mmCIF file of C-alpha atoms in Angstrom:
data_model
loop_
_atom_site.group_PDB
_atom_site.id
_atom_site.type_symbol
_atom_site.label_atom_id
_atom_site.label_comp_id
_atom_site.label_asym_id
_atom_site.label_seq_id
_atom_site.Cartn_x
_atom_site.Cartn_y
_atom_site.Cartn_z
ATOM 1 C CA MET A 1 252.568 164.203 43.233
ATOM 2 C CA ARG A 2 249.236 165.838 42.871
ATOM 3 C CA GLN A 3 251.041 168.537 45.207
ATOM 4 C CA TYR A 4 253.890 169.503 42.187
ATOM 5 C CA LEU A 5 250.948 169.455 39.610
ATOM 6 C CA VAL A 6 248.602 171.786 41.053
ATOM 7 C CA SER A 7 251.779 174.168 42.058
ATOM 8 C CA GLN A 8 252.627 173.678 38.158
ATOM 9 C CA HIS A 9 249.196 174.781 36.740
ATOM 10 C CA LEU A 10 249.627 178.097 39.269
ATOM 11 C CA HIS A 11 253.129 178.778 37.955
ATOM 12 C CA ALA A 12 251.163 178.347 34.018
ATOM 13 C CA LYS A 13 248.704 180.108 34.839
ATOM 14 C CA ARG A 14 250.116 183.117 36.795
ATOM 15 C CA ALA A 15 252.352 183.184 33.487
ATOM 16 C CA GLY A 16 248.995 183.430 31.524
ATOM 17 C CA LEU A 17 249.329 179.924 29.950
ATOM 18 C CA ASP A 18 246.340 177.454 29.886
ATOM 19 C CA LEU A 19 248.352 173.815 29.935
ATOM 20 C CA PHE A 20 245.056 172.284 29.452
ATOM 21 C CA SER A 21 244.132 173.409 26.206
ATOM 22 C CA ILE A 22 247.737 173.361 24.569
ATOM 23 C CA ARG A 23 246.754 171.099 21.171
ATOM 24 C CA SER A 24 249.048 168.187 20.561
ATOM 25 C CA PRO A 25 251.509 168.309 16.877
ATOM 26 C CA ASP A 26 249.619 167.733 13.806
ATOM 27 C CA GLN A 27 252.259 165.793 12.516
ATOM 28 C CA ASP A 28 254.515 162.745 14.082
ATOM 29 C CA ASN A 29 257.601 164.926 15.169
ATOM 30 C CA ALA A 30 259.117 161.443 16.733
ATOM 31 C CA LEU A 31 262.737 159.777 15.251
ATOM 32 C CA ARG A 32 262.992 157.289 13.392
ATOM 33 C CA PRO A 33 265.948 155.752 13.949
ATOM 34 C CA ASP A 34 267.106 153.417 11.206
ATOM 35 C CA GLN A 35 268.161 151.106 14.074
ATOM 36 C CA PRO A 36 267.381 150.744 17.261
ATOM 37 C CA VAL A 37 268.419 152.973 19.799
ATOM 38 C CA GLY A 38 270.902 151.622 22.032
ATOM 39 C CA GLY A 39 271.140 148.081 20.596
ATOM 40 C CA LYS A 40 271.474 146.320 17.015
ATOM 41 C CA THR A 41 269.190 143.970 15.448
ATOM 42 C CA ALA A 42 269.380 140.136 14.699
ATOM 43 C CA ASP A 43 266.267 138.631 12.833
ATOM 44 C CA GLY A 44 264.568 141.051 14.118
ATOM 45 C CA VAL A 45 265.324 140.489 17.892
ATOM 46 C CA TRP A 46 266.748 143.301 19.605
ATOM 47 C CA ASN A 47 270.251 143.834 21.164
ATOM 48 C CA PRO A 48 271.123 145.716 24.182
ATOM 49 C CA PRO A 49 274.407 147.328 24.447
ATOM 50 C CA LEU A 50 277.602 145.430 24.491
ATOM 51 C CA PRO A 51 279.077 145.699 27.865
ATOM 52 C CA SER A 52 282.620 148.109 28.276
ATOM 53 C CA ILE A 53 285.571 147.311 27.863
ATOM 54 C CA ALA A 54 287.414 148.709 30.831
ATOM 55 C CA SER A 55 289.574 146.918 32.947
ATOM 56 C CA ARG A 56 288.035 148.575 36.229
ATOM 57 C CA LYS A 57 284.467 148.975 37.480
ATOM 58 C CA PRO A 58 283.922 152.753 37.962
ATOM 59 C CA ALA A 59 283.797 152.601 41.861
ATOM 60 C CA ALA A 60 280.311 153.544 43.145
ATOM 61 C CA ASN A 61 278.713 157.067 43.385
ATOM 62 C CA SER A 62 279.175 159.626 45.724
ATOM 63 C CA ARG A 63 277.769 163.019 47.069
ATOM 64 C CA PHE A 64 281.613 164.845 44.639
ATOM 65 C CA SER A 65 281.895 162.333 42.338
ATOM 66 C CA CYS A 66 280.000 161.279 38.875
ATOM 67 C CA ARG A 67 279.340 157.859 37.344
ATOM 68 C CA GLY A 68 277.780 156.510 34.658
ATOM 69 C CA SER A 69 278.640 155.237 30.886
ATOM 70 C CA ILE A 70 277.792 156.684 26.977
ATOM 71 C CA HIS A 71 276.215 154.234 24.625
ATOM 72 C CA ASP A 72 278.884 154.546 21.484
ATOM 73 C CA PRO A 73 276.392 153.652 18.500
ATOM 74 C CA VAL A 74 279.301 152.776 16.467
ATOM 75 C CA SER A 75 280.497 149.971 17.943
ATOM 76 C CA GLY A 76 277.820 149.320 19.762
ATOM 77 C CA ARG A 77 278.747 149.252 23.450
ATOM 78 C CA ALA A 78 278.857 151.175 26.742
ATOM 79 C CA VAL A 79 282.119 153.521 27.307
ATOM 80 C CA VAL A 80 281.860 154.431 31.634
ATOM 81 C CA TYR A 81 283.582 157.531 33.084
ATOM 82 C CA GLU A 82 284.726 158.631 36.225
ATOM 83 C CA SER A 83 284.174 161.745 36.906
ATOM 84 C CA ALA A 84 281.681 165.033 34.902
ATOM 85 C CA LEU A 85 285.346 165.327 33.108
ATOM 86 C CA GLU A 86 285.788 162.083 32.025
ATOM 87 C CA ARG A 87 282.204 161.978 30.584
ATOM 88 C CA ASP A 88 282.979 164.895 28.872
ATOM 89 C CA LEU A 89 286.149 164.415 27.191
ATOM 90 C CA ALA A 90 284.228 160.966 25.857
ATOM 91 C CA TYR A 91 281.516 163.536 24.236
ATOM 92 C CA LEU A 92 284.751 164.993 21.987
ATOM 93 C CA LEU A 93 286.134 161.715 21.629
ATOM 94 C CA LEU A 94 283.793 159.657 20.343
ATOM 95 C CA THR A 95 282.445 162.215 18.062
ATOM 96 C CA ASP A 96 285.905 162.606 16.690
ATOM 97 C CA ARG A 97 286.182 161.024 12.934
ATOM 98 C CA ARG A 98 289.806 160.758 13.477
ATOM 99 C CA ILE A 99 289.636 158.518 16.682
ATOM 100 C CA VAL A 100 288.218 154.710 15.305
ATOM 101 C CA ALA A 101 288.684 153.384 18.598
ATOM 102 C CA VAL A 102 288.146 154.556 21.862
ATOM 103 C CA HIS A 103 288.824 152.427 24.700
ATOM 104 C CA ASP A 104 288.166 153.225 28.407
ATOM 105 C CA GLN A 105 289.987 151.883 31.250
ATOM 106 C CA PRO A 106 292.698 150.308 29.037
ATOM 107 C CA PRO A 107 294.702 147.617 31.306
ATOM 108 C CA ALA A 108 296.656 149.403 33.549
ATOM 109 C CA VAL A 109 300.797 150.400 32.891
ATOM 110 C CA ALA A 110 303.270 148.932 35.021
ATOM 111 C CA TYR A 111 305.900 150.778 36.008
ATOM 112 C CA VAL A 112 309.378 151.982 38.071
ATOM 113 C CA ARG A 113 309.078 154.710 40.954
ATOM 114 C CA ARG A 114 311.311 157.153 41.411
ATOM 115 C CA ASP A 115 312.712 155.320 44.526
ATOM 116 C CA GLY A 116 312.716 152.137 42.703
ATOM 117 C CA ARG A 117 309.327 150.419 43.470
ATOM 118 C CA THR A 118 306.898 149.142 41.030
ATOM 119 C CA ALA A 119 303.647 150.768 40.451
ATOM 120 C CA ARG A 120 301.115 150.650 38.062
ATOM 121 C CA HIS A 121 298.961 153.077 36.915
ATOM 122 C CA THR A 122 295.433 152.887 34.566
ATOM 123 C CA PHE A 123 294.985 155.625 31.829
ATOM 124 C CA ASP A 124 291.225 157.098 31.313
ATOM 125 C CA PHE A 125 291.538 156.383 28.109
ATOM 126 C CA LEU A 126 293.948 155.040 24.930
ATOM 127 C CA VAL A 127 292.077 155.579 21.657
ATOM 128 C CA GLU A 128 293.070 154.828 18.039
ATOM 129 C CA THR A 129 293.538 157.453 15.184
ATOM 130 C CA VAL A 130 292.894 156.459 11.103
ATOM 131 C CA SER A 131 296.503 157.098 11.005
ATOM 132 C CA GLY A 132 297.575 153.882 13.632
ATOM 133 C CA ALA A 133 298.677 156.143 15.858
ATOM 134 C CA ARG A 134 297.956 155.299 19.458
ATOM 135 C CA ILE A 135 296.893 158.152 22.138
ATOM 136 C CA ALA A 136 296.906 157.509 25.841
ATOM 137 C CA TYR A 137 294.690 159.982 28.308
ATOM 138 C CA ALA A 138 294.738 161.359 31.290
ATOM 139 C CA VAL A 139 291.981 163.218 32.872
ATOM 140 C CA LYS A 140 292.835 165.334 35.796
ATOM 141 C CA PRO A 141 291.185 168.787 37.379
ATOM 142 C CA LEU A 142 293.588 171.481 36.286
ATOM 143 C CA ALA A 143 294.137 172.342 40.035
ATOM 144 C CA LYS A 144 295.036 168.683 41.083
ATOM 145 C CA VAL A 145 297.525 168.332 38.408
ATOM 146 C CA ARG A 146 300.564 169.464 40.507
ATOM 147 C CA SER A 147 299.659 167.849 43.504
ATOM 148 C CA SER A 148 299.044 164.262 42.162
ATOM 149 C CA GLY A 149 302.039 164.204 40.494
ATOM 150 C CA ILE A 150 300.382 162.878 37.127
ATOM 151 C CA GLU A 151 303.313 164.687 35.060
ATOM 152 C CA ASP A 152 305.785 163.190 36.742
ATOM 153 C CA THR A 153 304.398 160.181 36.042
ATOM 154 C CA ILE A 154 303.316 159.812 32.592
ATOM 155 C CA ALA A 155 307.583 160.976 32.186
ATOM 156 C CA LEU A 156 308.366 158.077 34.121
ATOM 157 C CA ILE A 157 306.092 155.658 31.305
ATOM 158 C CA ARG A 158 306.800 157.450 28.361
ATOM 159 C CA ARG A 159 310.687 156.907 29.342
ATOM 160 C CA GLN A 160 310.265 153.140 30.596
ATOM 161 C CA THR A 161 307.592 152.056 27.566
ATOM 162 C CA GLY A 162 308.680 153.754 24.884
ATOM 163 C CA ASP A 163 305.993 153.250 21.959
ATOM 164 C CA GLY A 164 304.490 150.341 23.648
ATOM 165 C CA PHE A 165 301.612 151.486 25.015
ATOM 166 C CA ALA A 166 301.026 154.913 23.282
ATOM 167 C CA ASP A 167 302.379 157.118 20.608
ATOM 168 C CA ARG A 168 301.349 159.766 23.040
ATOM 169 C CA PHE A 169 300.667 160.854 26.386
ATOM 170 C CA GLU A 170 298.212 163.815 26.797
ATOM 171 C CA ILE A 171 296.968 165.455 30.366
ATOM 172 C CA CYS A 172 293.327 166.798 29.695
ATOM 173 C CA THR A 173 292.012 169.496 31.761
ATOM 174 C CA GLU A 174 289.056 171.380 31.658
ATOM 175 C CA GLN A 175 290.899 173.573 29.573
ATOM 176 C CA GLN A 176 291.044 170.635 26.992
ATOM 177 C CA VAL A 177 286.978 170.028 27.648
ATOM 178 C CA PRO A 178 285.127 173.726 25.928
ATOM 179 C CA ARG A 179 281.842 172.871 27.702
ATOM 180 C CA ALA A 180 280.595 174.546 23.941
ATOM 181 C CA LYS A 181 282.341 171.966 21.673
ATOM 182 C CA VAL A 182 280.944 169.376 24.275
ATOM 183 C CA ALA A 183 277.456 170.456 23.638
ATOM 184 C CA ASP A 184 278.567 169.548 20.259
ATOM 185 C CA ALA A 185 279.393 166.291 20.450
ATOM 186 C CA ARG A 186 276.520 165.443 22.682
ATOM 187 C CA HIS A 187 274.034 166.803 19.751
ATOM 188 C CA ILE A 188 276.608 165.132 17.102
ATOM 189 C CA LEU A 189 276.317 161.653 19.043
ATOM 190 C CA ARG A 190 272.670 161.495 19.673
ATOM 191 C CA ALA A 191 272.034 162.512 15.859
ATOM 192 C CA ARG A 192 274.055 159.334 15.133
ATOM 193 C CA THR A 193 272.166 157.299 16.857
ATOM 194 C CA CYS A 194 269.069 157.968 15.977
ATOM 195 C CA ARG A 195 269.986 158.756 12.034
ATOM 196 C CA ASN A 196 267.727 158.289 9.642
ATOM 197 C CA ARG A 197 269.229 157.850 5.952
ATOM 198 C CA GLU A 198 265.761 159.101 4.041
ATOM 199 C CA ASP A 199 265.880 161.920 6.367
ATOM 200 C CA VAL A 200 269.006 162.946 5.388
ATOM 201 C CA GLN A 201 268.840 162.603 1.820
ATOM 202 C CA ALA A 202 265.988 164.641 2.159
ATOM 203 C CA MET A 203 268.143 167.739 3.959
ATOM 204 C CA SER A 204 271.290 167.411 1.390
ATOM 205 C CA GLN A 205 268.683 168.140 -1.638
ATOM 206 C CA VAL A 206 267.686 170.916 0.371
ATOM 207 C CA ALA A 207 270.895 172.401 1.452
ATOM 208 C CA ALA A 208 272.798 171.711 -1.710
ATOM 209 C CA GLY A 209 270.678 174.633 -2.760
ATOM 210 C CA VAL A 210 272.604 176.638 -0.058
ATOM 211 C CA ARG A 211 274.104 179.814 -0.815
ATOM 212 C CA GLY A 212 276.430 180.968 1.677
ATOM 213 C CA THR A 213 275.453 180.632 4.699
ATOM 214 C CA VAL A 214 272.171 180.180 6.646
ATOM 215 C CA PRO A 215 270.672 179.637 9.899
ATOM 216 C CA ILE A 216 269.814 175.798 10.756
ATOM 217 C CA ARG A 217 265.873 176.464 11.564
ATOM 218 C CA SER A 218 266.103 177.894 7.850
ATOM 219 C CA LEU A 219 266.637 173.942 6.273
ATOM 220 C CA VAL A 220 264.402 172.619 8.752
ATOM 221 C CA ALA A 221 261.630 175.350 7.619
ATOM 222 C CA MET A 222 262.612 174.391 4.123
ATOM 223 C CA SER A 223 262.678 170.479 4.096
ATOM 224 C CA GLY A 224 259.291 169.292 4.473
ATOM 225 C CA LEU A 225 260.168 167.479 7.924
ATOM 226 C CA PRO A 226 258.905 167.264 11.145
ATOM 227 C CA PRO A 227 260.861 169.926 13.045
ATOM 228 C CA ALA A 228 262.999 167.499 15.655
ATOM 229 C CA ARG A 229 263.732 164.721 12.696
ATOM 230 C CA ALA A 230 264.953 167.950 10.176
ATOM 231 C CA LEU A 231 266.966 168.790 12.305
ATOM 232 C CA ASN A 232 268.639 165.580 13.376
ATOM 233 C CA ALA A 233 269.576 165.159 9.936
ATOM 234 C CA VAL A 234 271.122 168.441 9.896
ATOM 235 C CA VAL A 235 273.220 167.733 12.596
ATOM 236 C CA ASN A 236 273.993 164.016 10.890
ATOM 237 C CA LEU A 237 275.137 166.588 7.592
ATOM 238 C CA ILE A 238 277.793 168.679 9.845
ATOM 239 C CA ASP A 239 278.615 164.983 11.657
ATOM 240 C CA GLU A 240 279.570 163.921 8.134
ATOM 241 C CA GLY A 241 280.756 166.523 6.223
ATOM 242 C CA GLY A 242 278.513 168.111 4.421
ATOM 243 C CA LEU A 243 277.446 171.435 6.252
ATOM 244 C CA GLU A 244 279.787 172.989 8.506
ATOM 245 C CA LEU A 245 279.215 175.482 11.107
ATOM 246 C CA ALA A 246 280.102 178.988 10.703
ATOM 247 C CA ASP A 247 282.689 180.417 12.548
ATOM 248 C CA GLY A 248 281.900 180.595 16.084
ATOM 249 C CA THR A 249 278.594 179.515 16.336
ATOM 250 C CA HIS A 250 277.487 175.788 18.139
ATOM 251 C CA ILE A 251 274.497 173.508 16.939
ATOM 252 C CA GLY A 252 270.992 174.883 17.566
ATOM 253 C CA ASP A 253 268.179 176.315 16.039
ATOM 254 C CA LEU A 254 269.435 180.162 15.030
ATOM 255 C CA ALA A 255 273.034 178.483 14.398
ATOM 256 C CA MET A 256 274.461 179.257 11.000
ATOM 257 C CA VAL A 257 275.819 177.259 8.237
ATOM 258 C CA ARG A 258 277.364 176.325 4.942
ATOM 259 C CA LEU A 259 277.663 173.744 2.355
ATOM 260 C CA CYS A 260 281.194 171.872 2.288
ATOM 261 C CA ARG A 261 282.863 171.283 -1.025
ATOM 262 C CA PRO A 262 282.477 169.105 -2.643
ATOM 263 C CA ALA A 263 279.160 167.677 -3.041
ATOM 264 C CA MET A 264 277.177 165.701 0.144
ATOM 265 C CA ALA A 265 276.453 162.404 0.013
ATOM 266 C CA ALA A 266 273.976 160.507 2.546
#
């Protein structure tokens, strides 16, 4: 550890920086979420996130895989994933306002294969939309779609189950999960978790005077809030439909945003 600190100090000196003379911020810049991050309060006691309702637990990590979970601030539970692609899709699904519920690793669906044998398939996600439709997602890297036989599996399940399990079946590859949109979704999910009602109301008043498009950093500066809290409030407004990103931009200090109509409500 000491060697790391010495190395860090030498690199900083070469760059003309003195890490020991950096002043602390003049104001508290920490986020102040209305609810404890990761759980809900009950009689003043913090509760951890609820466990995942997945029908199976992800296998242990290997050198070539990615396992983990994401906290859904809406349901208060963990959503598990078994690959980086599943993780990225989970962020998009959890932040999609058209979706009201995300079920990770739903119960396996039984079907009859072409050779007459019975098999079972577990979809990666089953979501419920505001319209009541259910959509099942199978996540596969594009290079493995054909060799995995997932297209034929889904065709058989669709034919044999009708709408008993899902109204639509989708195969999701990296083409449907752009990195820029995933980055936006991660910002939005974090902002939901750390939402502060008073900060959002204050930013709403600032944004109400916006004409045309402005960079997010300008709204942050005009708000008078600490930068981290101001940025979080801006992302909340983007998520809730008060502000929208200009075409082709993604969440960040220099991103351009404009006011949505009708007027915002925090």
